[in-house]
Coordinates of C-alpha atoms in Angstrom, one line a residue:
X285 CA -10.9 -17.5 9.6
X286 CA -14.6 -17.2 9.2
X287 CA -16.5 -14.8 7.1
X288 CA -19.6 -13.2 9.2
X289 CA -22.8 -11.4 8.5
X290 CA -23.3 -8.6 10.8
X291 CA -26.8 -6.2 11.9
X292 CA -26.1 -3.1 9.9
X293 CA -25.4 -0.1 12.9
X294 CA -27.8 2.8 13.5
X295 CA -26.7 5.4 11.7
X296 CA -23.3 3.8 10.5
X297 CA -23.2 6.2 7.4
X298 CA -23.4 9.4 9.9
X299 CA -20.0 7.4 11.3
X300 CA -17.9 7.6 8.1
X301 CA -18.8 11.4 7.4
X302 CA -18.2 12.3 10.6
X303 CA -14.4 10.8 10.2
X304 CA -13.9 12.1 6.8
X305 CA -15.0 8.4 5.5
X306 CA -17.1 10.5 2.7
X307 CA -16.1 8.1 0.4
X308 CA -17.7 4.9 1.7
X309 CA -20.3 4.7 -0.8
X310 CA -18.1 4.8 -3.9
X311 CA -20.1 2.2 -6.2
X312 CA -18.8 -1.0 -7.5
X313 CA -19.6 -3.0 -10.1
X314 CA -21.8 -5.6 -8.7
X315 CA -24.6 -2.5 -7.7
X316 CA -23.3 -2.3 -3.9
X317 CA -21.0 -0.2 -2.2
X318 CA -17.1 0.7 -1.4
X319 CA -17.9 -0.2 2.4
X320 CA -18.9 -3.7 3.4
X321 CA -21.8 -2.6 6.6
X322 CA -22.9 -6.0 7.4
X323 CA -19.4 -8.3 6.9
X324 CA -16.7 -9.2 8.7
X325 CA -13.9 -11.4 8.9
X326 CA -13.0 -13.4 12.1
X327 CA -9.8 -14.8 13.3
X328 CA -8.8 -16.5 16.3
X329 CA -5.6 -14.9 18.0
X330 CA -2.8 -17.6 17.0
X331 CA -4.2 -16.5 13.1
X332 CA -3.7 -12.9 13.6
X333 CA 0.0 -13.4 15.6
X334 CA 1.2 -15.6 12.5
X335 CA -0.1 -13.0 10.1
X336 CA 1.1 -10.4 12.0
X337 CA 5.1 -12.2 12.4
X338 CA 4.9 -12.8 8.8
X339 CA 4.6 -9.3 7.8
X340 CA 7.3 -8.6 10.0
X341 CA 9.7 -11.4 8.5
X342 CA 9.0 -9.9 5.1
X343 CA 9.6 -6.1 5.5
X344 CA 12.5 -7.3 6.8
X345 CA 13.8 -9.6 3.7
X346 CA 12.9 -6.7 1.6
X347 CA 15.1 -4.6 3.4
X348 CA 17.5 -7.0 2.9
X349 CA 17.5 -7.6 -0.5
X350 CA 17.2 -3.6 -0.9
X351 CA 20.6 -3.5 1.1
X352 CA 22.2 -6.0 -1.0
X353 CA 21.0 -4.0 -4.6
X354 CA 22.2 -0.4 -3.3
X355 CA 25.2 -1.8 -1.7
X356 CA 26.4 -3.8 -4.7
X357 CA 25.2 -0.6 -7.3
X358 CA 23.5 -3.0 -9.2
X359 CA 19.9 -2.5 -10.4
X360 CA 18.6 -4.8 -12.8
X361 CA 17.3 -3.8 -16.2
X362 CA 13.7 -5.7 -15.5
X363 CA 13.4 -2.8 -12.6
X364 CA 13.4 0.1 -15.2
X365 CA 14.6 2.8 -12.5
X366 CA 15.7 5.7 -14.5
X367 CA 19.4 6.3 -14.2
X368 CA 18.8 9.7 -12.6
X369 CA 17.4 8.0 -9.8
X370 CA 19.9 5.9 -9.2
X371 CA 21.8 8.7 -7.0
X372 CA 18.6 9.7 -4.9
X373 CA 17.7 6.0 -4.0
X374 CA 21.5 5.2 -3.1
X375 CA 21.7 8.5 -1.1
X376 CA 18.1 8.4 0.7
X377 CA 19.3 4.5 2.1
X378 CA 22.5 5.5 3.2
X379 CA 21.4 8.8 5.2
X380 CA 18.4 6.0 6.9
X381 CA 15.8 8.2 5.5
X382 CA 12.7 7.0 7.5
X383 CA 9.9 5.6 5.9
X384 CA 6.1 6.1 7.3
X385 CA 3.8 3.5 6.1
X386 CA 3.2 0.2 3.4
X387 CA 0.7 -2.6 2.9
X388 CA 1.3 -6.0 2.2
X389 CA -1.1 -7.5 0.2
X390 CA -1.8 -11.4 1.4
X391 CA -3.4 -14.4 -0.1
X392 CA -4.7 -16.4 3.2
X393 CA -6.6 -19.6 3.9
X394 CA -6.4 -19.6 7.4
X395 CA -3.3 -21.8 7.7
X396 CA -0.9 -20.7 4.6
X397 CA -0.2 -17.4 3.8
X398 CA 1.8 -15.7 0.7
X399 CA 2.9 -12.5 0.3
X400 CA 1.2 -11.0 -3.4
X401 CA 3.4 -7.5 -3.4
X402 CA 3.9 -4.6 -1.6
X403 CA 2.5 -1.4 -2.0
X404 CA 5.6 0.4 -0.2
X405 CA 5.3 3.7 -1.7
X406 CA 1.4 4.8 -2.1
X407 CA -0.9 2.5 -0.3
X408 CA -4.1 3.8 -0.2
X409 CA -7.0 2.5 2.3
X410 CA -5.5 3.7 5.4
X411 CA -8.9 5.8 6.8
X412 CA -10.7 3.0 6.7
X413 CA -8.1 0.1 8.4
X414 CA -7.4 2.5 10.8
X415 CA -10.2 4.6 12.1
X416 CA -13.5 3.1 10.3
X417 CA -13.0 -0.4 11.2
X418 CA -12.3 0.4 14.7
X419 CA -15.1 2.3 15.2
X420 CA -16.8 -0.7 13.7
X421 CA -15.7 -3.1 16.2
X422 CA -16.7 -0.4 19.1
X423 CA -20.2 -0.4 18.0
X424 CA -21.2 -3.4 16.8
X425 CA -22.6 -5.8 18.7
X426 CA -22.7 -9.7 19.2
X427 CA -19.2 -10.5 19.7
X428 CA -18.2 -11.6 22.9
X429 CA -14.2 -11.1 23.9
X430 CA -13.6 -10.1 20.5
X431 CA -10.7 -7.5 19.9
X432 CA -9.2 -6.1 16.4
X433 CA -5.5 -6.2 15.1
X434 CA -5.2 -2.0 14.5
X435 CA -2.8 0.2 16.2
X436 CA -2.6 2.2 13.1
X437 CA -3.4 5.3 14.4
X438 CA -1.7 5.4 17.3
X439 CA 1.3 4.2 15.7
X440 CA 1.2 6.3 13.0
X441 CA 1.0 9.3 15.9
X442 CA 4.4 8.1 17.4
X443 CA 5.9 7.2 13.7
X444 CA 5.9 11.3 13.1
X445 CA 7.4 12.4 16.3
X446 CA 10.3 9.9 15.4
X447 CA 10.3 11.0 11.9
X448 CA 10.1 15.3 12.7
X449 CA 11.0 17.1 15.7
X450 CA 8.0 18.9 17.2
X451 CA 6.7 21.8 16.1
X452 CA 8.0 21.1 12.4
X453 CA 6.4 22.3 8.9
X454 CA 5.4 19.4 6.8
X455 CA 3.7 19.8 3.4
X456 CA 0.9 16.8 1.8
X457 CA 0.2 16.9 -1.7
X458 CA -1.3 14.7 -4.3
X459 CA -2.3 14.4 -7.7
X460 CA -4.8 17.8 -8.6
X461 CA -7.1 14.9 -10.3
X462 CA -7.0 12.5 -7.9
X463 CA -10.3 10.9 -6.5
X464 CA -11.6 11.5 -3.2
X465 CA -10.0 8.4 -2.0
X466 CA -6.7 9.6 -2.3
X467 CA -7.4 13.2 -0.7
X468 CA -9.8 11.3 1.9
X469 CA -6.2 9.6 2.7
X470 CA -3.8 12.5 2.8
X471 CA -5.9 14.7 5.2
X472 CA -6.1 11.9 7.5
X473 CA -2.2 11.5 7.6
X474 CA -2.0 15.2 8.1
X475 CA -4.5 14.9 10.7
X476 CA -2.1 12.6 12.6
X477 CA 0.6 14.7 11.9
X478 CA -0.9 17.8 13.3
X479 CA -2.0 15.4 16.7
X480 CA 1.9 14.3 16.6
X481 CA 2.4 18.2 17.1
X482 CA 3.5 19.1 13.6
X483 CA 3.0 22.1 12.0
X484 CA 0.5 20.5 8.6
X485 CA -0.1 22.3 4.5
X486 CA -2.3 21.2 1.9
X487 CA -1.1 20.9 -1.7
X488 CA -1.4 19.6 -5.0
X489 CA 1.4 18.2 -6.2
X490 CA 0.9 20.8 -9.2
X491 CA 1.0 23.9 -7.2
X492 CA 5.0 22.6 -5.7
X493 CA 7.1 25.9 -7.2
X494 CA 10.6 26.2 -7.6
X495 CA 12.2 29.8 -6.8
X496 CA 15.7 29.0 -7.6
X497 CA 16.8 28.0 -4.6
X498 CA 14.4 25.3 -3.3
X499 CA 10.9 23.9 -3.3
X500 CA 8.0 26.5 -2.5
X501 CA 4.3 26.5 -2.5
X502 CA 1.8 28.8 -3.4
X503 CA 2.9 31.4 -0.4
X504 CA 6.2 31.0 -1.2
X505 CA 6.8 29.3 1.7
X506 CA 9.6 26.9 1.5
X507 CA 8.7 22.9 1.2
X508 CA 11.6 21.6 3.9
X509 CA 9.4 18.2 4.7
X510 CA 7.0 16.9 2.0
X511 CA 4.7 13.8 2.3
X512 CA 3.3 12.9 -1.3
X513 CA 0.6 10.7 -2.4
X514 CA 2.1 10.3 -5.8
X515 CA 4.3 7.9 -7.1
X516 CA 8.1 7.9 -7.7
X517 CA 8.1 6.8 -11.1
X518 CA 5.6 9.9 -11.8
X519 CA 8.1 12.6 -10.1
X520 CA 11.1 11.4 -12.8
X521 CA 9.0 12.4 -15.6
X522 CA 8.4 15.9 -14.4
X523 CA 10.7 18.7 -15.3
X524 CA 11.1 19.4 -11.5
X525 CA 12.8 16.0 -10.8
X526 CA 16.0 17.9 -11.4
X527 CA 16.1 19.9 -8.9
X528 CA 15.8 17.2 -6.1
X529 CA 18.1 17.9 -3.4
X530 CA 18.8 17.3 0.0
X531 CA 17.2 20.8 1.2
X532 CA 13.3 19.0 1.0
X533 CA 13.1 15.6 2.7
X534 CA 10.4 13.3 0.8
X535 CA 8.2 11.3 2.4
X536 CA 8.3 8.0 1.4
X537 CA 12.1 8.4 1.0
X538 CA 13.3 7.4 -2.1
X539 CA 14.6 4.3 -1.7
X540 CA 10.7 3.2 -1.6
X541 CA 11.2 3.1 -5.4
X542 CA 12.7 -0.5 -5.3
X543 CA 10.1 -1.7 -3.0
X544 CA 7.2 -0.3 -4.4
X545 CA 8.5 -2.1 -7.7
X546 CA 6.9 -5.2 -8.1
X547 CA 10.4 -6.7 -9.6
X548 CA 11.5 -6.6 -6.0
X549 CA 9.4 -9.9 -5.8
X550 CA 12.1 -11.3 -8.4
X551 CA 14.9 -10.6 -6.2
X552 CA 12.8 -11.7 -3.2
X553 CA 12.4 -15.6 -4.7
X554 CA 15.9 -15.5 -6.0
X555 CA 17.7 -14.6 -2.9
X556 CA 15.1 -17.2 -0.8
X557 CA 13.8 -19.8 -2.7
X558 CA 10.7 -22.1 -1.8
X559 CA 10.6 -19.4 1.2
X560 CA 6.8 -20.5 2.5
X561 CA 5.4 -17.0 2.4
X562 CA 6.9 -16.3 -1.1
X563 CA 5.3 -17.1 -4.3
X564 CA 7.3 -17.6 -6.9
X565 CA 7.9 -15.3 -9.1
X566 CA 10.2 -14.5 -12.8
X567 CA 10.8 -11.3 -14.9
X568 CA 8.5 -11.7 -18.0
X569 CA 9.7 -13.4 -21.3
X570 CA 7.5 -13.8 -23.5
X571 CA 10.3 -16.8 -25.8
X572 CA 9.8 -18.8 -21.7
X573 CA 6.9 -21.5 -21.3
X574 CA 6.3 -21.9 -17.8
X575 CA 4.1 -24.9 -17.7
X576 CA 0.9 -24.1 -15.1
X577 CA -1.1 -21.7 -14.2
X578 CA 0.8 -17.8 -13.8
X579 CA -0.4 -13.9 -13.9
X580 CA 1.4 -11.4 -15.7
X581 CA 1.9 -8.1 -13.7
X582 CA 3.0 -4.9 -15.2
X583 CA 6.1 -3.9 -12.2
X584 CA 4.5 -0.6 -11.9
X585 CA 0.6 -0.6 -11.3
X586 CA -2.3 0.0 -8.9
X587 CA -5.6 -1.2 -8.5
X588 CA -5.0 -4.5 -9.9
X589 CA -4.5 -2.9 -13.5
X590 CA -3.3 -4.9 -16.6
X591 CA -2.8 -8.3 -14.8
X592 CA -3.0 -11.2 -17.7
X593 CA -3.4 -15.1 -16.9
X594 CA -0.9 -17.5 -18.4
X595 CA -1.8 -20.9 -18.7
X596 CA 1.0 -23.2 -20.0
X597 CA 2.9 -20.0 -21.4
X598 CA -0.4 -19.0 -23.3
X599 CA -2.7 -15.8 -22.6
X600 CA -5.5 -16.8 -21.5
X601 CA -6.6 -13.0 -21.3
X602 CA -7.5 -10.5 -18.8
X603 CA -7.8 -11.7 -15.2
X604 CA -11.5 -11.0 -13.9
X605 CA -11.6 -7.4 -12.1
X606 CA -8.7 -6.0 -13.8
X607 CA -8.9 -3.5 -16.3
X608 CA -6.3 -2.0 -18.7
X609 CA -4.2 0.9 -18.5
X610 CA -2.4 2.2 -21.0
X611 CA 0.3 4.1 -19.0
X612 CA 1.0 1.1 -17.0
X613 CA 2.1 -1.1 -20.0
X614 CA 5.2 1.2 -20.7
X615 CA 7.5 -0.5 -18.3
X616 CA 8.3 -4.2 -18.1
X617 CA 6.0 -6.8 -16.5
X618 CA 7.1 -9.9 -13.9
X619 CA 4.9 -13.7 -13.6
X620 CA 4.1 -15.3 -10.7
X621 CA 2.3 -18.6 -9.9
X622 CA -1.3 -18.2 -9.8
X623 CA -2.6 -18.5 -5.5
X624 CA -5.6 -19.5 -5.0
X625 CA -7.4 -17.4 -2.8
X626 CA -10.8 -19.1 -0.9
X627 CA -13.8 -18.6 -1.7
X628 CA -16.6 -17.2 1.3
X629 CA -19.9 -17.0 -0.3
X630 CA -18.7 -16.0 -3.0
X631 CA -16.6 -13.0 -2.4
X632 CA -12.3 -14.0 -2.4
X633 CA -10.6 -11.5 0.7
X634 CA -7.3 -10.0 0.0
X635 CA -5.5 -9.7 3.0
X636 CA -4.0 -5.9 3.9
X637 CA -1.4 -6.1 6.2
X638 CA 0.0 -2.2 7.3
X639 CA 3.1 -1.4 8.6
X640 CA 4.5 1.5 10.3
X641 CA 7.7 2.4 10.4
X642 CA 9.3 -1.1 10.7
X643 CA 6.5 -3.0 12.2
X644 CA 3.3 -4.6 11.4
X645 CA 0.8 -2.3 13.2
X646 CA -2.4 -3.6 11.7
X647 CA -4.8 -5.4 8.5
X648 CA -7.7 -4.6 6.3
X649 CA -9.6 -7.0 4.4
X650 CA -10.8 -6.4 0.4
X651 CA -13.0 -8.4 -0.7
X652 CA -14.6 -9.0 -4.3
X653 CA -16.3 -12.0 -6.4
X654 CA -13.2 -11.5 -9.1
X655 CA -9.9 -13.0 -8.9
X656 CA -8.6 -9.5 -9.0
X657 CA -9.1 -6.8 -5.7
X658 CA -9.3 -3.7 -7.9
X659 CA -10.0 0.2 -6.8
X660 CA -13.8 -0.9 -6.4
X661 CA -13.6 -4.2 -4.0
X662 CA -15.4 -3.9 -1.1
X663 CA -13.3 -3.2 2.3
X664 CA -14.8 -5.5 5.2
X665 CA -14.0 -5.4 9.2
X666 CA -12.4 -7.9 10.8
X667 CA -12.0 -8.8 14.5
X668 CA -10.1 -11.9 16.8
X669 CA -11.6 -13.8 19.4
X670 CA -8.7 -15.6 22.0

């Protein structure tokens, strides 16, 4: 695993907007840019096959230990899933509602990897691991025999038609105030809807009506399939969370609750212990002295928001890059050993690794000089050589 510095391509910003990558020049703090031009990460193929089987290994013990929870009724109070839920989650599993799409998030050296969390339920990012970087590794030049881990987009393509029959209606919506990040992401999983031969609507989650009978949108068209890029825990504190039913089917089901929960890592080190891709990891008590070097990590959180490092059981404050929400401190929080990630010149990668339905279908790297990838980290190519 080698971090290298790359000849900026002609025209490469002309690239993005022509993909609807219009969001590649977001700022970040240290005075650069979203996109990464001149970077990229290289592995050698045995690196990207062992990355590649651990995701695997992993989606699987979460579905696992999601089995075991729903099957046994039990939900434990550190997960905070609101009892109304409860009947949605356990009915989604049990009728194999397909899922889409999640990232893993891995710390890496090069030999050793551990899995941070999983963003099961909104992952953004997914534009630029898919399309940009391929494009990327198409144009550049230098790189003899090289090849990229990325079947994201096609996968994705054959995902829908195993998800919908053909010629269905699906709706996308997000937040009305979401960035352009978040829209950039939707209307490029509608575009591989639509090449998947589905019939595609744009929404804000806002605009979703209820006519007494079912789910409608601003046409009054009814919502029968509905992809949204809005978190479970947000749709149980709206007033029409009671009137889910089985007449709309959600995309990601929602039984993506108890992965997208970071407490799942909990149940994760409790059912395997010492597992080499784990870290270990404990509810939060703040009466408990772990002796060493954890973070806290609210269970519910993106962007790296309100994560706290705990030396010897004390607070030793914010971790650098996070920043605090206010919203995300309502629910419980979970510690886990502090990884060290390595250091390239400076910048410490974060490892993205995608999958698709049940299988790991591609990475992305995120890259930042603080401990913490947050919304503004820089996303950097990556390529094997064999």
């Amino acid at each position: 695993m080698k971090r290298k510095i790359f000849t900026p391509r002609t025209d490469w910003q002309i690239e993005h907007q022509n993909i609807g990558f219009d969001y590649f020049n977001l700022p970040s703090l240290d005075g650069s840019i979203y996109w990464s031009e001149g970077v990229a990460y290289e592995f050698s193929l045995k690196q990207i096959e062992q990355l590649e089987d651990a995701a695997n290994e992993l989606h699987q013990m979460c579905l696992s230990v999601v089995g075991d929870l729903i099957q046994r009724g039990h939900y434990p109070d550190y997960f905070h899933i609101p009892t109304a839920a409860i009947a949605h989650i356990e009915q989604s599993w049990q009728q194999n509602a397909a899922m889409l799409y999640g990232r893993f998030d891995f710390a890496y050296d090069g030999r050793s990897i551990k899995m941070l969390e999983y963003n099961a339920d909104t992952p953004t990012g997914l534009l630029e691991a898919s399309v940009a970087q391929w494009l990327w590794i198409e144009q550049v030049s230098g790189i003899p025999n090289r090849d990229q881990f990325n079947s994201i987009h096609e996968d994705l393509i054959k995902r829908w038609k195993t998800i919908l029959p053909r010629g269905s209606h699906i709706h996308f919506a997000a937040c009305q105030q979401a960035g352009r990040e978040d829209w950039g992401n939707l209307e490029y999983l509608m575009d591989t809807a639509f090449q998947a031969h589905l019939q595609v609507s744009e929404l804000s989650m806002e605009n979703i009506g209820w006519d007494g009978q079912g789910f409608v949108d601003l046409n009054h068209h009814p919502i029968h399939n509905l992809f949204k890029l809005y978190p479970w825990e947000w749709i149980w504190e709206e007033s029409f969370a009671q009137h889910l039913n089985p007449q709309t089917q959600w995309i990601e089901p929602c039984w993506k609750m108890l992965l997208s929960n970071k407490a799942i890592l909990i149940e994760l080190w409790k059912r395997y212990p010492n597992h080499p891709l784990l870290v270990e990891t404990h509810p939060f008590d703040p009466q408990q002295t772990l002796s060493g070097k954890w973070v806290k990590k609210p269970i519910l959180a993106r962007e790296g928001a309100n994560i706290r490092v705990l030396q010897d059981g004390l607070d030793q404050g914010a971790a650098s890059g996070s920043f605090y929400f206010e919203d995300y401190d309502k629910h419980g929080y979970v510690v886990q050993k502090w990884v060290d990630t390595p250091s390239f010149s400076g910048q410490l990668p974060t490892l993205g690794l995608w999958m698709v339905g049940h299988q790991c279908a591609g990475m992305s790297i995120r890259e930042d000089c603080y401990d913490i990838i947050g919304n503004d980290a820089h996303f950097a190519a990556h390529y094997f050589v064999e």
